[in-house]
Amino acid sequence: MDQFVLAAAEAEEHSPLMPILSEVVLALIVFGILFFIVRSKIVPMFEKAYAERTAAIEGGLQAAETKQAEADAKMAELEKQLGDARHEAARIREDAREQGAAIIAEMREQAQTEAARIVDHAHTQIEAERQQAVTSLRAEVGSLATSLAGRIVGESLDDDARQARVVERFLTDLEAQQGQSNAGAN
Amino acid sequence: MSVTGTIVAAAESGSDGFHAPGPASFDLPAIFHVGGLGVTKPMVLLLLSVVVISWFMIAASRKAAVVPGRLQFAGEAVYGFVRNTVARDTIGSEHFMKFVPYLFSLFMFIIVNNYYGIIPLLQFPSFSRIGFIVPLALASWLLFIGTGIWKHGALGYLKHATMPGGVGGPILVLLVPLEFISNILVRPFTLTLRLFGNMFAGHLLLILFATGGAYLLTSGNILYGGVGILSFGMGIAVSFLEMLVMFLQAYVFTLLSAMYIGEALAEEH
């Protein structure tokens, strides 16, 4: 071993700064091979892993974004539906109120018409009855007056007491007559 | 082989004085011959690095799973470091992918060959042999010049590289040659020498502490022995420093290559 070292040392003084051609050529070839392997195999495979990883991450992000957008759309739709429903409810309430008011007005009008009709009817009836009463009263008063006059004429009309008595008796008769006719009518 | 070999050598040759390690320690003898060409340990190590890198990185990237396993995670950490921190941040996100294969190969090739220097039994940083660096530096040089010509055209790139924006008049007479030298001429040399110098010096330091420690321990003198132990301790400390330097040099070589490319692609200074 030492002989080699010594032999090398004793060999012609080779400057370490002077490249040896065989080493230059060897390094060129060896590095060329390495470069070829790295270029054709190693870098593409690492880049493939990088690209796949980027795609996976971006895909995940994109999926999340899509989900978010979907959720937002759904939310908006629900809110819109809610608003519509509120609007609809308000509209229905308004309609009901209007309808109620209309019904009340109609009923009031009907009631007033009916009342007027009833009053009218009553008036007519009352009038008729009054007419009837007047007619019968007229006839009765006539006959009564005739009979009373007959009585009064039949009796002496000299004093007031007798006169009063006659009138009293007549009325009592009249009442009894009335009660009989009433009972008979009944 | 080199360190262990020289330690043994130093220990055995203790009687006839200490042979300080020098540039000759890096001229290893051929292990075997192929067609008249001597194959040395660094050459074998260089080949081994391609096997190791390819095997590891293919194993790490083969599944290309969305959720990475432990091995894929480790591979992606290294690949992502070169791809994002080195290539994308210096070249820009528009064009960087074209250069990632080169920069990643470069980084892996340099870092594995550097770390040979502290792996037991291997213990030789391949890039302390300047010849191995020359093709890499030339490749980076041609790549960034080619990129510049592709982007700006030959004359356009020459102007882009040598004429700083906002400078005019006679100062250009001075500036253009300087810029040409610093931006185009010396770059392959600085790339080569930076990596070579660091690996060479670091390894030399390790050999010195190891062989020196061994020589002092076997010298028979108790005081020398104490210093020898100190020397081994220093060797261990320098090994840790070297771990950092080995990474940094791979990083710097790759980063500078990327920066030169980014500069060549830039619109304006």
GROMACS .gro file of C-alpha atoms in nm:
model
  455
    1MET     CA    1   0.000   0.000   0.000
    2ASP     CA    2   0.267   0.247   0.098
    3GLN     CA    3   0.456   0.153  -0.211
    4PHE     CA    4   0.165   0.266  -0.421
    5VAL     CA    5   0.149   0.595  -0.236
    6LEU     CA    6   0.517   0.646  -0.258
    7ALA     CA    7   0.521   0.540  -0.618
    8ALA     CA    8   0.248   0.789  -0.695
    9ALA     CA    9   0.437   1.057  -0.511
   10GLU     CA   10   0.755   0.979  -0.691
   11ALA     CA   11   0.586   0.971  -1.028
   12GLU     CA   12   0.627   1.276  -1.247
   13GLU     CA   13   0.486   1.582  -1.068
   14HIS     CA   14   0.131   1.596  -1.184
   15SER     CA   15  -0.039   1.922  -1.096
   16PRO     CA   16  -0.377   1.860  -0.930
   17LEU     CA   17  -0.511   2.151  -1.135
   18MET     CA   18  -0.448   1.973  -1.464
   19PRO     CA   19  -0.746   1.766  -1.567
   20ILE     CA   20  -0.675   1.419  -1.697
   21LEU     CA   21  -0.849   1.350  -2.025
   22SER     CA   22  -0.974   1.002  -1.933
   23GLU     CA   23  -1.140   1.146  -1.622
   24VAL     CA   24  -1.302   1.426  -1.820
   25VAL     CA   25  -1.440   1.181  -2.073
   26LEU     CA   26  -1.556   0.940  -1.804
   27ALA     CA   27  -1.732   1.213  -1.607
   28LEU     CA   28  -1.896   1.337  -1.926
   29ILE     CA   29  -2.029   0.991  -2.009
   30VAL     CA   30  -2.133   0.908  -1.653
   31PHE     CA   31  -2.304   1.242  -1.603
   32GLY     CA   32  -2.470   1.207  -1.941
   33ILE     CA   33  -2.615   0.872  -1.837
   34LEU     CA   34  -2.736   1.018  -1.509
   35PHE     CA   35  -2.889   1.316  -1.686
   36PHE     CA   36  -3.065   1.087  -1.931
   37ILE     CA   37  -3.210   0.874  -1.650
   38VAL     CA   38  -3.317   1.177  -1.448
   39ARG     CA   39  -3.470   1.346  -1.750
   40SER     CA   40  -3.655   1.047  -1.890
   41LYS     CA   41  -3.763   0.872  -1.570
   42ILE     CA   42  -3.717   1.050  -1.240
   43VAL     CA   43  -3.835   1.403  -1.317
   44PRO     CA   44  -4.148   1.292  -1.506
   45MET     CA   45  -4.247   1.061  -1.220
   46PHE     CA   46  -4.197   1.328  -0.955
   47GLU     CA   47  -4.385   1.577  -1.170
   48LYS     CA   48  -4.664   1.324  -1.214
   49ALA     CA   49  -4.694   1.291  -0.836
   50TYR     CA   50  -4.692   1.672  -0.803
   51ALA     CA   51  -4.956   1.713  -1.073
   52GLU     CA   52  -5.175   1.443  -0.923
   53ARG     CA   53  -5.144   1.598  -0.580
   54THR     CA   54  -5.232   1.942  -0.714
   55ALA     CA   55  -5.525   1.794  -0.904
   56ALA     CA   56  -5.645   1.613  -0.593
   57ILE     CA   57  -5.627   1.928  -0.382
   58GLU     CA   58  -5.785   2.148  -0.648
   59GLY     CA   59  -6.051   1.883  -0.713
   60GLY     CA   60  -6.134   1.877  -0.343
   61LEU     CA   61  -6.154   2.254  -0.331
   62GLN     CA   62  -6.369   2.260  -0.640
   63ALA     CA   63  -6.604   1.999  -0.496
   64ALA     CA   64  -6.634   2.203  -0.179
   65GLU     CA   65  -6.704   2.514  -0.382
   66THR     CA   66  -6.973   2.337  -0.582
   67LYS     CA   67  -7.134   2.210  -0.261
   68GLN     CA   68  -7.123   2.558  -0.115
   69ALA     CA   69  -7.282   2.705  -0.426
   70GLU     CA   70  -7.551   2.438  -0.421
   71ALA     CA   71  -7.624   2.505  -0.056
   72ASP     CA   72  -7.640   2.878  -0.125
   73ALA     CA   73  -7.881   2.825  -0.414
   74LYS     CA   74  -8.099   2.599  -0.202
   75MET     CA   75  -8.096   2.852   0.080
   76ALA     CA   76  -8.193   3.132  -0.157
   77GLU     CA   77  -8.470   2.919  -0.300
   78LEU     CA   78  -8.603   2.838   0.046
   79GLU     CA   79  -8.591   3.202   0.144
   80LYS     CA   80  -8.775   3.294  -0.173
   81GLN     CA   81  -9.036   3.029  -0.099
   82LEU     CA   82  -9.072   3.161   0.254
   83GLY     CA   83  -9.116   3.513   0.123
   84ASP     CA   84  -9.373   3.392  -0.127
   85ALA     CA   85  -9.559   3.209   0.146
   86ARG     CA   86  -9.557   3.519   0.367
   87HIS     CA   87  -9.681   3.727   0.079
   88GLU     CA   88  -9.951   3.473   0.001
   89ALA     CA   89 -10.062   3.468   0.365
   90ALA     CA   90 -10.083   3.846   0.373
   91ARG     CA   91 -10.281   3.843   0.052
   92ILE     CA   92 -10.521   3.582   0.188
   93ARG     CA   93 -10.565   3.779   0.508
   94GLU     CA   94 -10.636   4.092   0.310
   95ASP     CA   95 -10.884   3.906   0.093
   96ALA     CA   96 -11.054   3.763   0.398
   97ARG     CA   97 -11.074   4.103   0.557
   98GLU     CA   98 -11.225   4.248   0.241
   99GLN     CA   99 -11.462   3.959   0.206
  100GLY     CA  100 -11.564   3.992   0.571
  101ALA     CA  101 -11.626   4.360   0.528
  102ALA     CA  102 -11.828   4.293   0.214
  103ILE     CA  103 -12.032   4.025   0.390
  104ILE     CA  104 -12.098   4.251   0.686
  105ALA     CA  105 -12.205   4.532   0.456
  106GLU     CA  106 -12.430   4.298   0.263
  107MET     CA  107 -12.584   4.159   0.582
  108ARG     CA  108 -12.639   4.506   0.713
  109GLU     CA  109 -12.810   4.604   0.393
  110GLN     CA  110 -13.021   4.289   0.403
  111ALA     CA  111 -13.116   4.351   0.763
  112GLN     CA  112 -13.206   4.709   0.687
  113THR     CA  113 -13.417   4.602   0.392
  114GLU     CA  114 -13.584   4.339   0.606
  115ALA     CA  115 -13.644   4.584   0.887
  116ALA     CA  116 -13.788   4.832   0.643
  117ARG     CA  117 -14.002   4.560   0.496
  118ILE     CA  118 -14.124   4.453   0.841
  119VAL     CA  119 -14.191   4.809   0.945
  120ASP     CA  120 -14.371   4.869   0.620
  121HIS     CA  121 -14.573   4.556   0.666
  122ALA     CA  122 -14.657   4.651   1.022
  123HIS     CA  123 -14.762   4.995   0.912
  124THR     CA  124 -14.985   4.848   0.644
  125GLN     CA  125 -15.135   4.602   0.889
  126ILE     CA  126 -15.182   4.864   1.152
  127GLU     CA  127 -15.346   5.088   0.896
  128ALA     CA  128 -15.569   4.809   0.782
  129GLU     CA  129 -15.663   4.720   1.134
  130ARG     CA  130 -15.722   5.080   1.215
  131GLN     CA  131 -15.944   5.109   0.912
  132GLN     CA  132 -16.125   4.797   1.014
  133ALA     CA  133 -16.153   4.924   1.371
  134VAL     CA  134 -16.277   5.258   1.253
  135THR     CA  135 -16.532   5.091   1.023
  136SER     CA  136 -16.659   4.854   1.294
  137LEU     CA  137 -16.641   5.127   1.554
  138ARG     CA  138 -16.838   5.354   1.331
  139ALA     CA  139 -17.107   5.090   1.286
  140GLU     CA  140 -17.108   4.998   1.652
  141VAL     CA  141 -17.104   5.354   1.775
  142GLY     CA  142 -17.394   5.417   1.548
  143SER     CA  143 -17.597   5.127   1.679
  144LEU     CA  144 -17.492   5.202   2.033
  145ALA     CA  145 -17.581   5.561   1.999
  146THR     CA  146 -17.917   5.459   1.851
  147SER     CA  147 -17.985   5.210   2.133
  148LEU     CA  148 -17.861   5.455   2.396
  149ALA     CA  149 -18.074   5.723   2.254
  150GLY     CA  150 -18.371   5.486   2.254
  151ARG     CA  151 -18.317   5.408   2.616
  152ILE     CA  152 -18.265   5.759   2.711
  153VAL     CA  153 -18.572   5.856   2.529
  154GLY     CA  154 -18.762   5.565   2.690
  155GLU     CA  155 -18.678   5.678   3.038
  156SER     CA  156 -18.719   6.007   3.193
  157LEU     CA  157 -18.434   6.228   3.150
  158ASP     CA  158 -18.516   6.466   3.429
  159ASP     CA  159 -18.246   6.420   3.677
  160ASP     CA  160 -17.881   6.368   3.651
  161ALA     CA  161 -17.869   6.067   3.883
  162ARG     CA  162 -18.108   5.873   3.671
  163GLN     CA  163 -17.923   5.978   3.361
  164ALA     CA  164 -17.601   5.856   3.511
  165ARG     CA  165 -17.761   5.531   3.613
  166VAL     CA  166 -17.893   5.473   3.261
  167VAL     CA  167 -17.555   5.534   3.111
  168GLU     CA  168 -17.398   5.310   3.370
  169ARG     CA  169 -17.641   5.029   3.306
  170PHE     CA  170 -17.600   5.064   2.935
  171LEU     CA  171 -17.229   5.035   2.959
  172THR     CA  172 -17.256   4.735   3.186
  173ASP     CA  173 -17.490   4.569   2.938
  174LEU     CA  174 -17.258   4.661   2.666
  175GLU     CA  175 -16.973   4.502   2.853
  176ALA     CA  176 -17.168   4.189   2.922
  177GLN     CA  177 -17.273   4.179   2.559
  178GLN     CA  178 -16.915   4.221   2.462
  179GLY     CA  179 -16.807   3.941   2.697
  180GLN     CA  180 -17.073   3.712   2.544
  181SER     CA  181 -16.978   3.796   2.192
  182ASN     CA  182 -16.615   3.750   2.280
  183ALA     CA  183 -16.687   3.413   2.441
  184GLY     CA  184 -16.889   3.320   2.140
  185ALA     CA  185 -16.617   3.429   1.912
  186ASN     CA  186 -16.375   3.232   2.112
  187MET     CA  187  -0.864   0.346   0.058
  188SER     CA  188  -0.675   0.669   0.049
  189VAL     CA  189  -0.705   0.768   0.412
  190THR     CA  190  -0.688   0.420   0.556
  191GLY     CA  191  -0.414   0.340   0.310
  192THR     CA  192  -0.209   0.642   0.394
  193ILE     CA  193  -0.264   0.594   0.767
  194VAL     CA  194  -0.124   0.246   0.740
  195ALA     CA  195   0.148   0.374   0.514
  196ALA     CA  196   0.235   0.651   0.755
  197ALA     CA  197   0.233   0.415   1.049
  198GLU     CA  198   0.451   0.161   0.873
  199SER     CA  199   0.689   0.418   0.743
  200GLY     CA  200   0.716   0.578   1.088
  201SER     CA  201   1.082   0.483   1.104
  202ASP     CA  202   1.194   0.679   0.802
  203GLY     CA  203   1.021   1.007   0.891
  204PHE     CA  204   0.677   1.154   0.829
  205HIS     CA  205   0.560   1.188   0.473
  206ALA     CA  206   0.326   1.485   0.473
  207PRO     CA  207   0.026   1.430   0.245
  208GLY     CA  208   0.026   1.647  -0.064
  209PRO     CA  209  -0.118   1.668  -0.412
  210ALA     CA  210   0.035   1.331  -0.482
  211SER     CA  211  -0.204   1.174  -0.227
  212PHE     CA  212  -0.482   1.233  -0.478
  213ASP     CA  213  -0.311   1.050  -0.761
  214LEU     CA  214  -0.434   0.706  -0.674
  215PRO     CA  215  -0.297   0.403  -0.853
  216ALA     CA  216  -0.516   0.214  -1.095
  217ILE     CA  217  -0.715  -0.068  -0.938
  218PHE     CA  218  -0.740  -0.256  -1.266
  219HIS     CA  219  -0.691  -0.190  -1.632
  220VAL     CA  220  -0.949  -0.190  -1.908
  221GLY     CA  221  -0.795  -0.196  -2.253
  222GLY     CA  222  -0.478  -0.024  -2.141
  223LEU     CA  223  -0.664   0.246  -1.944
  224GLY     CA  224  -0.606   0.244  -1.571
  225VAL     CA  225  -0.930   0.247  -1.372
  226THR     CA  226  -0.883   0.427  -1.042
  227LYS     CA  227  -1.098   0.437  -0.731
  228PRO     CA  228  -1.253   0.778  -0.807
  229MET     CA  229  -1.361   0.648  -1.147
  230VAL     CA  230  -1.534   0.351  -0.986
  231LEU     CA  231  -1.691   0.584  -0.729
  232LEU     CA  232  -1.817   0.811  -1.003
  233LEU     CA  233  -1.988   0.520  -1.174
  234LEU     CA  234  -2.123   0.398  -0.841
  235SER     CA  235  -2.280   0.739  -0.778
  236VAL     CA  236  -2.491   0.709  -1.091
  237VAL     CA  237  -2.610   0.367  -0.981
  238VAL     CA  238  -2.688   0.490  -0.629
  239ILE     CA  239  -2.869   0.805  -0.742
  240SER     CA  240  -3.070   0.628  -1.011
  241TRP     CA  241  -3.164   0.343  -0.785
  242PHE     CA  242  -3.268   0.563  -0.497
  243MET     CA  243  -3.454   0.821  -0.700
  244ILE     CA  244  -3.635   0.566  -0.916
  245ALA     CA  245  -3.736   0.374  -0.604
  246ALA     CA  246  -3.855   0.698  -0.446
  247SER     CA  247  -4.049   0.825  -0.746
  248ARG     CA  248  -4.175   0.498  -0.895
  249LYS     CA  249  -4.508   0.496  -0.716
  250ALA     CA  250  -4.573   0.868  -0.770
  251ALA     CA  251  -4.839   0.841  -0.502
  252VAL     CA  252  -5.056   1.135  -0.408
  253VAL     CA  253  -4.991   1.053  -0.044
  254PRO     CA  254  -4.617   0.977  -0.038
  255GLY     CA  255  -4.455   0.698   0.160
  256ARG     CA  256  -4.140   0.753   0.361
  257LEU     CA  257  -3.903   0.690   0.070
  258GLN     CA  258  -4.103   0.900  -0.172
  259PHE     CA  259  -4.121   1.177   0.084
  260ALA     CA  260  -3.743   1.176   0.120
  261GLY     CA  261  -3.695   1.176  -0.257
  262GLU     CA  262  -3.948   1.454  -0.300
  263ALA     CA  263  -3.781   1.661  -0.030
  264VAL     CA  264  -3.455   1.659  -0.228
  265TYR     CA  265  -3.623   1.696  -0.565
  266GLY     CA  266  -3.852   1.972  -0.436
  267PHE     CA  267  -3.552   2.153  -0.289
  268VAL     CA  268  -3.375   2.165  -0.625
  269ARG     CA  269  -3.693   2.220  -0.824
  270ASN     CA  270  -3.848   2.494  -0.613
  271THR     CA  271  -3.576   2.657  -0.407
  272VAL     CA  272  -3.295   2.643  -0.660
  273ALA     CA  273  -3.455   2.630  -1.005
  274ARG     CA  274  -3.789   2.809  -0.972
  275ASP     CA  275  -3.678   3.085  -0.740
  276THR     CA  276  -3.376   3.179  -0.949
  277ILE     CA  277  -3.492   3.108  -1.305
  278GLY     CA  278  -3.854   3.213  -1.264
  279SER     CA  279  -4.168   3.007  -1.292
  280GLU     CA  280  -4.201   3.055  -1.668
  281HIS     CA  281  -3.901   2.858  -1.795
  282PHE     CA  282  -3.760   2.673  -1.496
  283MET     CA  283  -3.907   2.329  -1.576
  284LYS     CA  284  -3.682   2.293  -1.882
  285PHE     CA  285  -3.376   2.315  -1.658
  286VAL     CA  286  -3.491   2.106  -1.365
  287PRO     CA  287  -3.363   1.772  -1.504
  288TYR     CA  288  -3.015   1.917  -1.557
  289LEU     CA  289  -3.000   2.098  -1.225
  290PHE     CA  290  -3.133   1.800  -1.033
  291SER     CA  291  -2.883   1.565  -1.200
  292LEU     CA  292  -2.607   1.813  -1.125
  293PHE     CA  293  -2.701   1.853  -0.760
  294MET     CA  294  -2.738   1.481  -0.696
  295PHE     CA  295  -2.420   1.397  -0.886
  296ILE     CA  296  -2.211   1.650  -0.692
  297ILE     CA  297  -2.359   1.587  -0.348
  298VAL     CA  298  -2.323   1.208  -0.364
  299ASN     CA  299  -1.968   1.230  -0.498
  300ASN     CA  300  -1.881   1.486  -0.231
  301TYR     CA  301  -2.015   1.275   0.053
  302TYR     CA  302  -1.795   0.987  -0.058
  303GLY     CA  303  -1.529   1.185   0.124
  304ILE     CA  304  -1.665   1.100   0.467
  305ILE     CA  305  -1.823   0.761   0.404
  306PRO     CA  306  -1.604   0.500   0.572
  307LEU     CA  307  -1.409   0.275   0.335
  308LEU     CA  308  -1.496   0.489   0.030
  309GLN     CA  309  -1.342   0.803   0.178
  310PHE     CA  310  -1.253   0.990  -0.134
  311PRO     CA  311  -1.440   1.292  -0.267
  312SER     CA  312  -1.449   1.232  -0.641
  313PHE     CA  313  -1.441   1.600  -0.718
  314SER     CA  314  -1.102   1.648  -0.567
  315ARG     CA  315  -1.007   1.525  -0.914
  316ILE     CA  316  -1.046   1.835  -1.126
  317GLY     CA  317  -1.105   1.634  -1.442
  318PHE     CA  318  -1.445   1.519  -1.317
  319ILE     CA  319  -1.562   1.876  -1.268
  320VAL     CA  320  -1.458   2.006  -1.608
  321PRO     CA  321  -1.749   1.850  -1.801
  322LEU     CA  322  -1.999   1.976  -1.543
  323ALA     CA  323  -1.868   2.331  -1.550
  324LEU     CA  324  -1.854   2.323  -1.931
  325ALA     CA  325  -2.210   2.190  -1.944
  326SER     CA  326  -2.335   2.471  -1.720
  327TRP     CA  327  -2.137   2.723  -1.922
  328LEU     CA  328  -2.271   2.603  -2.257
  329LEU     CA  329  -2.620   2.576  -2.114
  330PHE     CA  330  -2.644   2.932  -1.988
  331ILE     CA  331  -2.480   3.077  -2.299
  332GLY     CA  332  -2.707   2.866  -2.520
  333THR     CA  333  -3.007   2.982  -2.318
  334GLY     CA  334  -2.903   3.343  -2.359
  335ILE     CA  335  -2.859   3.303  -2.735
  336TRP     CA  336  -3.196   3.125  -2.757
  337LYS     CA  337  -3.359   3.409  -2.571
  338HIS     CA  338  -3.185   3.718  -2.710
  339GLY     CA  339  -3.006   3.599  -3.025
  340ALA     CA  340  -2.626   3.578  -3.048
  341LEU     CA  341  -2.553   3.949  -3.070
  342GLY     CA  342  -2.842   4.036  -2.843
  343TYR     CA  343  -2.708   3.805  -2.577
  344LEU     CA  344  -2.357   3.944  -2.612
  345LYS     CA  345  -2.499   4.290  -2.556
  346HIS     CA  346  -2.719   4.162  -2.273
  347ALA     CA  347  -2.425   3.999  -2.099
  348THR     CA  348  -2.165   4.272  -2.148
  349MET     CA  349  -2.350   4.602  -2.147
  350PRO     CA  350  -2.510   4.690  -1.815
  351GLY     CA  351  -2.828   4.890  -1.858
  352GLY     CA  352  -2.815   5.262  -1.786
  353VAL     CA  353  -2.443   5.297  -1.861
  354GLY     CA  354  -2.323   5.482  -2.165
  355GLY     CA  355  -2.034   5.678  -2.304
  356PRO     CA  356  -1.662   5.609  -2.279
  357ILE     CA  357  -1.697   5.407  -1.959
  358LEU     CA  358  -1.828   5.125  -2.180
  359VAL     CA  359  -1.478   5.084  -2.322
  360LEU     CA  360  -1.369   4.977  -1.978
  361LEU     CA  361  -1.687   4.803  -1.872
  362VAL     CA  362  -1.761   4.583  -2.171
  363PRO     CA  363  -1.436   4.382  -2.156
  364LEU     CA  364  -1.468   4.350  -1.780
  365GLU     CA  365  -1.826   4.230  -1.804
  366PHE     CA  366  -1.732   3.993  -2.084
  367ILE     CA  367  -1.457   3.843  -1.874
  368SER     CA  368  -1.659   3.819  -1.555
  369ASN     CA  369  -1.989   3.708  -1.710
  370ILE     CA  370  -1.866   3.477  -1.983
  371LEU     CA  371  -1.500   3.388  -1.970
  372VAL     CA  372  -1.421   3.308  -1.609
  373ARG     CA  373  -1.744   3.143  -1.502
  374PRO     CA  374  -1.652   2.785  -1.595
  375PHE     CA  375  -1.317   2.830  -1.424
  376THR     CA  376  -1.464   2.969  -1.104
  377LEU     CA  377  -1.726   2.695  -1.097
  378THR     CA  378  -1.457   2.430  -1.142
  379LEU     CA  379  -1.204   2.575  -0.901
  380ARG     CA  380  -1.454   2.646  -0.624
  381LEU     CA  381  -1.573   2.287  -0.609
  382PHE     CA  382  -1.229   2.140  -0.670
  383GLY     CA  383  -1.057   2.362  -0.415
  384ASN     CA  384  -1.304   2.286  -0.140
  385MET     CA  385  -1.300   1.913  -0.193
  386PHE     CA  386  -0.925   1.896  -0.243
  387ALA     CA  387  -0.841   2.108   0.059
  388GLY     CA  388  -1.096   1.941   0.283
  389HIS     CA  389  -0.973   1.598   0.198
  390LEU     CA  390  -0.611   1.703   0.234
  391LEU     CA  391  -0.692   1.835   0.581
  392LEU     CA  392  -0.853   1.505   0.677
  393ILE     CA  393  -0.557   1.307   0.550
  394LEU     CA  394  -0.319   1.534   0.734
  395PHE     CA  395  -0.497   1.498   1.068
  396ALA     CA  396  -0.536   1.123   1.024
  397THR     CA  397  -0.183   1.043   0.906
  398GLY     CA  398  -0.027   1.300   1.135
  399GLY     CA  399  -0.222   1.164   1.433
  400ALA     CA  400  -0.121   0.810   1.345
  401TYR     CA  401   0.244   0.909   1.309
  402LEU     CA  402   0.248   1.097   1.639
  403LEU     CA  403   0.072   0.813   1.825
  404THR     CA  404   0.320   0.557   1.699
  405SER     CA  405   0.620   0.780   1.758
  406GLY     CA  406   0.672   0.632   2.106
  407ASN     CA  407   0.680   0.969   2.280
  408ILE     CA  408   0.393   1.014   2.526
  409LEU     CA  409   0.365   1.389   2.467
  410TYR     CA  410   0.359   1.335   2.091
  411GLY     CA  411   0.091   1.073   2.152
  412GLY     CA  412  -0.125   1.330   2.331
  413VAL     CA  413  -0.092   1.564   2.038
  414GLY     CA  414  -0.178   1.272   1.810
  415ILE     CA  415  -0.504   1.220   1.996
  416LEU     CA  416  -0.573   1.592   1.961
  417SER     CA  417  -0.502   1.556   1.592
  418PHE     CA  418  -0.759   1.276   1.562
  419GLY     CA  419  -1.006   1.494   1.750
  420MET     CA  420  -0.942   1.774   1.504
  421GLY     CA  421  -0.991   1.526   1.223
  422ILE     CA  422  -1.335   1.439   1.358
  423ALA     CA  423  -1.423   1.806   1.394
  424VAL     CA  424  -1.306   1.877   1.041
  425SER     CA  425  -1.518   1.583   0.921
  426PHE     CA  426  -1.827   1.755   1.054
  427LEU     CA  427  -1.719   2.078   0.891
  428GLU     CA  428  -1.667   1.886   0.569
  429MET     CA  429  -2.022   1.750   0.585
  430LEU     CA  430  -2.146   2.106   0.573
  431VAL     CA  431  -1.898   2.207   0.301
  432MET     CA  432  -1.990   1.905   0.089
  433PHE     CA  433  -2.355   2.001   0.092
  434LEU     CA  434  -2.280   2.370   0.042
  435GLN     CA  435  -2.055   2.311  -0.257
  436ALA     CA  436  -2.317   2.096  -0.430
  437TYR     CA  437  -2.576   2.362  -0.350
  438VAL     CA  438  -2.355   2.650  -0.465
  439PHE     CA  439  -2.258   2.482  -0.792
  440THR     CA  440  -2.623   2.410  -0.872
  441LEU     CA  441  -2.746   2.749  -0.753
  442LEU     CA  442  -2.485   2.936  -0.955
  443SER     CA  443  -2.570   2.735  -1.265
  444ALA     CA  444  -2.934   2.822  -1.211
  445MET     CA  445  -2.850   3.188  -1.150
  446TYR     CA  446  -2.644   3.208  -1.469
  447ILE     CA  447  -2.937   3.059  -1.661
  448GLY     CA  448  -3.181   3.294  -1.491
  449GLU     CA  449  -2.956   3.588  -1.574
  450ALA     CA  450  -2.935   3.482  -1.937
  451LEU     CA  451  -3.314   3.464  -1.951
  452ALA     CA  452  -3.369   3.798  -1.782
  453GLU     CA  453  -3.519   4.078  -1.987
  454GLU     CA  454  -3.302   4.357  -1.851
  455HIS     CA  455  -3.023   4.390  -1.601
   0.00000   0.00000   0.00000
